[in-house]
């Protein structure tokens, strides 16, 4: 019952003090008179408050982290209150489902949530790194340890054979592109060989929560855009109360966690000499390591020189938030800088700012939310990833610098440099600037008591400008290359408008009906320009495109339009039986006439059986129990623009009457249409002992059909293939389990545990004519996962010849695809994480482990041991030397015939396989929060000191640098930081 104070009731001043269960004063507690939103106050730093209220008034006290409390004033003038700490029951958490919010208890779909407090524990540049191992079904792989590097993100596996498999990112209601802005590279080297992550533009400190939508019921309202799952990012908003200012700073150092055991100089020279002896040949003048040109007494550990430096990370954030009952705000800015372990002084820097306003009219009928996020990033890192170079350079290679400090090319008698100096890349420059603007405003108005009209308008603009220089001094002077520069610009703009109508109807006290109807209008424009210039007479002119004697330019433009109508019906009976129906009609410009529109939908149901009387009576230990299931369909249009059209490219070298010739690139395909996804899930949620033990377990089965793949054409068409819909079907199934426990809950000591594991399975279950008329027959097999490899079966080193041998299926003496009998799955067998949180008085310790079960490739040199001037792992020392030897490695040889052929075949055999599973101490965070009494003496509201570590320890049998990134890119760094958090 709502009590409204009468005008003629006499009001008195009520004072008091608010404390927690330990007797410590609580500041920023909101106290309002129930039914009179204009009457309110907050407690001060001593927990004291003062408010005018009548005898019949009810005071409502709320504070984040504590249970809400209501107190009748009566005839008291002093009311002291003790607030009970809120043990967050997972089922009561509200999650963001995009177009609506829902309590964890009542959701019918699969939605996982990660809060700001979980993100803040990790000193990361990209929020994706903080999500690793935190969410079941969310598989994130870091592809480079360099600042700004990319991530591969998959939600419940790979659905498409050839099309995009990235999830949809939504930031404050606005779609955010997942496409990397890294430039195309003419020179085949770049520090980001796997691209850059666009989410680097989003400051993790600005994020309030991240929701991951996985099943059909949760994603259907996003239609085709949500076919691969949805990641919703919500930035921080203001809170009612006096203004609070937060300052956070940390600084730290990073380094490589693992090095490989490579040959030293003595072992290396033994390998090289033995290789020539076994090949019955002698070194040539170009075998500089043996010809006498190089100093064979030298030894350089190139891993330490090129990868062993210290990386530095610095981060500072300043924010303010507060507001009244009607207006709340949050504003802030941050600066982040990271360097890398490569030589040089380059860094990656980001400056970011955010503003969010929330306004509610006095009658609460009008509401407005507006947010702006802007960031600019600068990168001047070394232009190439030196990881492979560090592993392959010979330990007897020359010194990097001459005595006069110039780069040493160690030329031979002809003046030709005898090696590629790795630090020559520092003479080249790679500078880029990325600007990202994201704005959104949504306005809602309550037309009737239960009818609300809402409109959301969003805009994003992401652009990247970069320059990559390759001066003559970057190369061996013998060749006298031209000075060259590449200029590139990329820009993507996106507008989205979404009007919505919401209706809530309470049919009876036990039945509720919610209706949502809306539309989406989206327009995305992408453009790029790319200029390769060369012939500069002076390196000082290389950043001026107008000074280039020669230039080649190319540009591109594409427009993507998307429209949709959507609706949702939610029906609840007794808050026990919940039904959710979603429908959507999508239209995409990426398909031809007659194929642009398609209908999708989903149905979800939940039964909260713990509310049943017989369960309450006989299973009193069960605090919560819910069964839920969902089924639905969606499409996929992640296939690029204009793919169904005839397209042509110009041939600048061929002209006719002064005009450039056109070359056909693609055939028109009128039947080009949507991929279709069908998703099913069944899950159970169980809470025991007042949710101190909370278990969530689910099984899903997704089928993706009408796959857009290349269909082989006859040579007479002039094309090898055409992209077309085939009735090929990919199946993803899996089990996901999440367990949260409150192990101990005392006044001074608490211990909580969170564990999750995902067991995914992927399989190609249908592909017509795969073996007879498809370019995919060499990489795919019906009944097997999409990420398999067909390999030769390794049968050992021949004791007589000393060469690798393999299974020859038909004993023909030749090897072809039929001899690739080993089918190996390189996907994840299972993955997950384990988090333990310990709290004792002011201390909090968080320990997060990540685990992955998978297979991978061992590291082997790119050439047969001894054939090139190239170092090798020490494992090659167990090689064949004499007839009768039993060895793991074939004989060293410089013979480019059979020894080379079988070595290359070995790299496509199961001899290369290794267990690339790992357990990683992903994060360790130790925080000390000063007591309120100590903080008050410093005239602060809060003060914390913390130490954080990232990637501290990796336990693995993988024979390479790191099992996550593999052997060609920089591994994730071990990062240790220390910081301070101050609240004013």
mmCIF file of N, CA and C in Angstrom, residues 793-807 880 887-892 898-907 911:
data_model
loop_
_atom_site.group_PDB
_atom_site.id
_atom_site.type_symbol
_atom_site.label_atom_id
_atom_site.label_comp_id
_atom_site.label_asym_id
_atom_site.label_seq_id
_atom_site.Cartn_x
_atom_site.Cartn_y
_atom_site.Cartn_z
ATOM 1 N N UNK A 793 49.735 -40.288 -41.991
ATOM 2 C CA UNK A 793 50.077 -41.006 -40.764
ATOM 3 C C UNK A 793 51.576 -41.261 -40.732
ATOM 4 N N UNK A 794 52.224 -40.704 -39.729
ATOM 5 C CA UNK A 794 53.661 -40.823 -39.568
ATOM 6 C C UNK A 794 54.006 -42.209 -39.024
ATOM 7 N N UNK A 795 54.932 -42.904 -39.678
ATOM 8 C CA UNK A 795 55.307 -44.265 -39.247
ATOM 9 C C UNK A 795 56.733 -44.326 -38.726
ATOM 10 N N UNK A 796 57.369 -43.183 -38.531
ATOM 11 C CA UNK A 796 58.682 -43.174 -37.908
ATOM 12 C C UNK A 796 59.805 -42.791 -38.859
ATOM 13 N N UNK A 797 61.018 -42.829 -38.326
ATOM 14 C CA UNK A 797 62.230 -42.572 -39.108
ATOM 15 C C UNK A 797 62.803 -43.923 -39.532
ATOM 16 N N UNK A 798 63.012 -44.092 -40.826
ATOM 17 C CA UNK A 798 63.554 -45.347 -41.342
ATOM 18 C C UNK A 798 64.958 -45.567 -40.769
ATOM 19 N N UNK A 799 65.187 -46.671 -40.026
ATOM 20 C CA UNK A 799 66.506 -46.899 -39.397
ATOM 21 C C UNK A 799 67.640 -47.036 -40.407
ATOM 22 N N UNK A 800 67.329 -47.370 -41.647
ATOM 23 C CA UNK A 800 68.374 -47.569 -42.648
ATOM 24 C C UNK A 800 68.675 -46.293 -43.423
ATOM 25 N N UNK A 801 67.632 -45.560 -43.844
ATOM 26 C CA UNK A 801 67.858 -44.361 -44.666
ATOM 27 C C UNK A 801 67.919 -43.087 -43.834
ATOM 28 N N UNK A 802 67.351 -43.147 -42.637
ATOM 29 C CA UNK A 802 67.338 -41.957 -41.798
ATOM 30 C C UNK A 802 66.317 -40.920 -42.224
ATOM 31 N N UNK A 803 65.316 -41.312 -43.035
ATOM 32 C CA UNK A 803 64.304 -40.379 -43.531
ATOM 33 C C UNK A 803 62.943 -40.685 -42.913
ATOM 34 N N UNK A 804 62.106 -39.647 -42.848
ATOM 35 C CA UNK A 804 60.753 -39.827 -42.348
ATOM 36 C C UNK A 804 59.978 -40.763 -43.266
ATOM 37 N N UNK A 805 59.115 -41.587 -42.674
ATOM 38 C CA UNK A 805 58.257 -42.480 -43.462
ATOM 39 C C UNK A 805 56.810 -42.290 -43.035
ATOM 40 N N UNK A 806 55.917 -42.635 -43.960
ATOM 41 C CA UNK A 806 54.487 -42.421 -43.747
ATOM 42 C C UNK A 806 53.712 -43.593 -44.330
ATOM 43 N N UNK A 807 52.494 -43.727 -43.880
ATOM 44 C CA UNK A 807 51.641 -44.802 -44.370
ATOM 45 C C UNK A 807 51.267 -44.541 -45.823
ATOM 46 N N UNK A 880 68.594 -39.059 -36.479
ATOM 47 C CA UNK A 880 69.267 -40.229 -37.040
ATOM 48 C C UNK A 880 70.677 -39.824 -37.469
ATOM 49 N N UNK A 887 65.382 -42.965 -34.021
ATOM 50 C CA UNK A 887 65.380 -41.535 -33.703
ATOM 51 C C UNK A 887 64.007 -40.925 -33.974
ATOM 52 N N UNK A 888 63.789 -39.727 -33.420
ATOM 53 C CA UNK A 888 62.547 -38.987 -33.648
ATOM 54 C C UNK A 888 62.661 -38.047 -34.843
ATOM 55 N N UNK A 889 63.892 -37.608 -35.138
ATOM 56 C CA UNK A 889 64.113 -36.646 -36.211
ATOM 57 C C UNK A 889 64.957 -37.290 -37.302
ATOM 58 N N UNK A 890 64.590 -37.006 -38.554
ATOM 59 C CA UNK A 890 65.364 -37.573 -39.648
ATOM 60 C C UNK A 890 66.745 -36.941 -39.705
ATOM 61 N N UNK A 891 67.614 -37.500 -40.494
ATOM 62 C CA UNK A 891 68.998 -37.031 -40.571
ATOM 63 C C UNK A 891 69.043 -35.590 -41.071
ATOM 64 N N UNK A 892 70.049 -34.859 -40.588
ATOM 65 C CA UNK A 892 70.285 -33.513 -41.087
ATOM 66 C C UNK A 892 70.781 -33.620 -42.523
ATOM 67 N N UNK A 898 64.758 -35.760 -51.911
ATOM 68 C CA UNK A 898 63.889 -36.569 -51.047
ATOM 69 C C UNK A 898 63.880 -36.101 -49.595
ATOM 70 N N UNK A 899 65.033 -35.795 -48.970
ATOM 71 C CA UNK A 899 64.980 -35.333 -47.575
ATOM 72 C C UNK A 899 64.082 -34.110 -47.378
ATOM 73 N N UNK A 900 64.173 -33.194 -48.334
ATOM 74 C CA UNK A 900 63.318 -31.993 -48.233
ATOM 75 C C UNK A 900 61.849 -32.356 -48.433
ATOM 76 N N UNK A 901 61.562 -33.214 -49.391
ATOM 77 C CA UNK A 901 60.177 -33.594 -49.698
ATOM 78 C C UNK A 901 59.515 -34.274 -48.506
ATOM 79 N N UNK A 902 60.219 -35.221 -47.885
ATOM 80 C CA UNK A 902 59.594 -35.943 -46.769
ATOM 81 C C UNK A 902 59.497 -35.061 -45.529
ATOM 82 N N UNK A 903 60.413 -34.099 -45.400
ATOM 83 C CA UNK A 903 60.298 -33.174 -44.275
ATOM 84 C C UNK A 903 59.033 -32.331 -44.406
ATOM 85 N N UNK A 904 58.775 -31.813 -45.616
ATOM 86 C CA UNK A 904 57.576 -31.018 -45.822
ATOM 87 C C UNK A 904 56.326 -31.867 -45.641
ATOM 88 N N UNK A 905 56.403 -33.149 -46.027
ATOM 89 C CA UNK A 905 55.265 -34.048 -45.820
ATOM 90 C C UNK A 905 55.061 -34.282 -44.323
ATOM 91 N N UNK A 906 56.146 -34.327 -43.570
ATOM 92 C CA UNK A 906 56.033 -34.507 -42.123
ATOM 93 C C UNK A 906 55.223 -33.367 -41.497
ATOM 94 N N UNK A 907 55.357 -32.161 -42.020
ATOM 95 C CA UNK A 907 54.630 -31.029 -41.458
ATOM 96 C C UNK A 907 53.134 -31.101 -41.743
ATOM 97 N N UNK A 911 52.671 -36.492 -36.995
ATOM 98 C CA UNK A 911 53.881 -36.317 -36.199
ATOM 99 C C UNK A 911 53.965 -34.898 -35.631
#
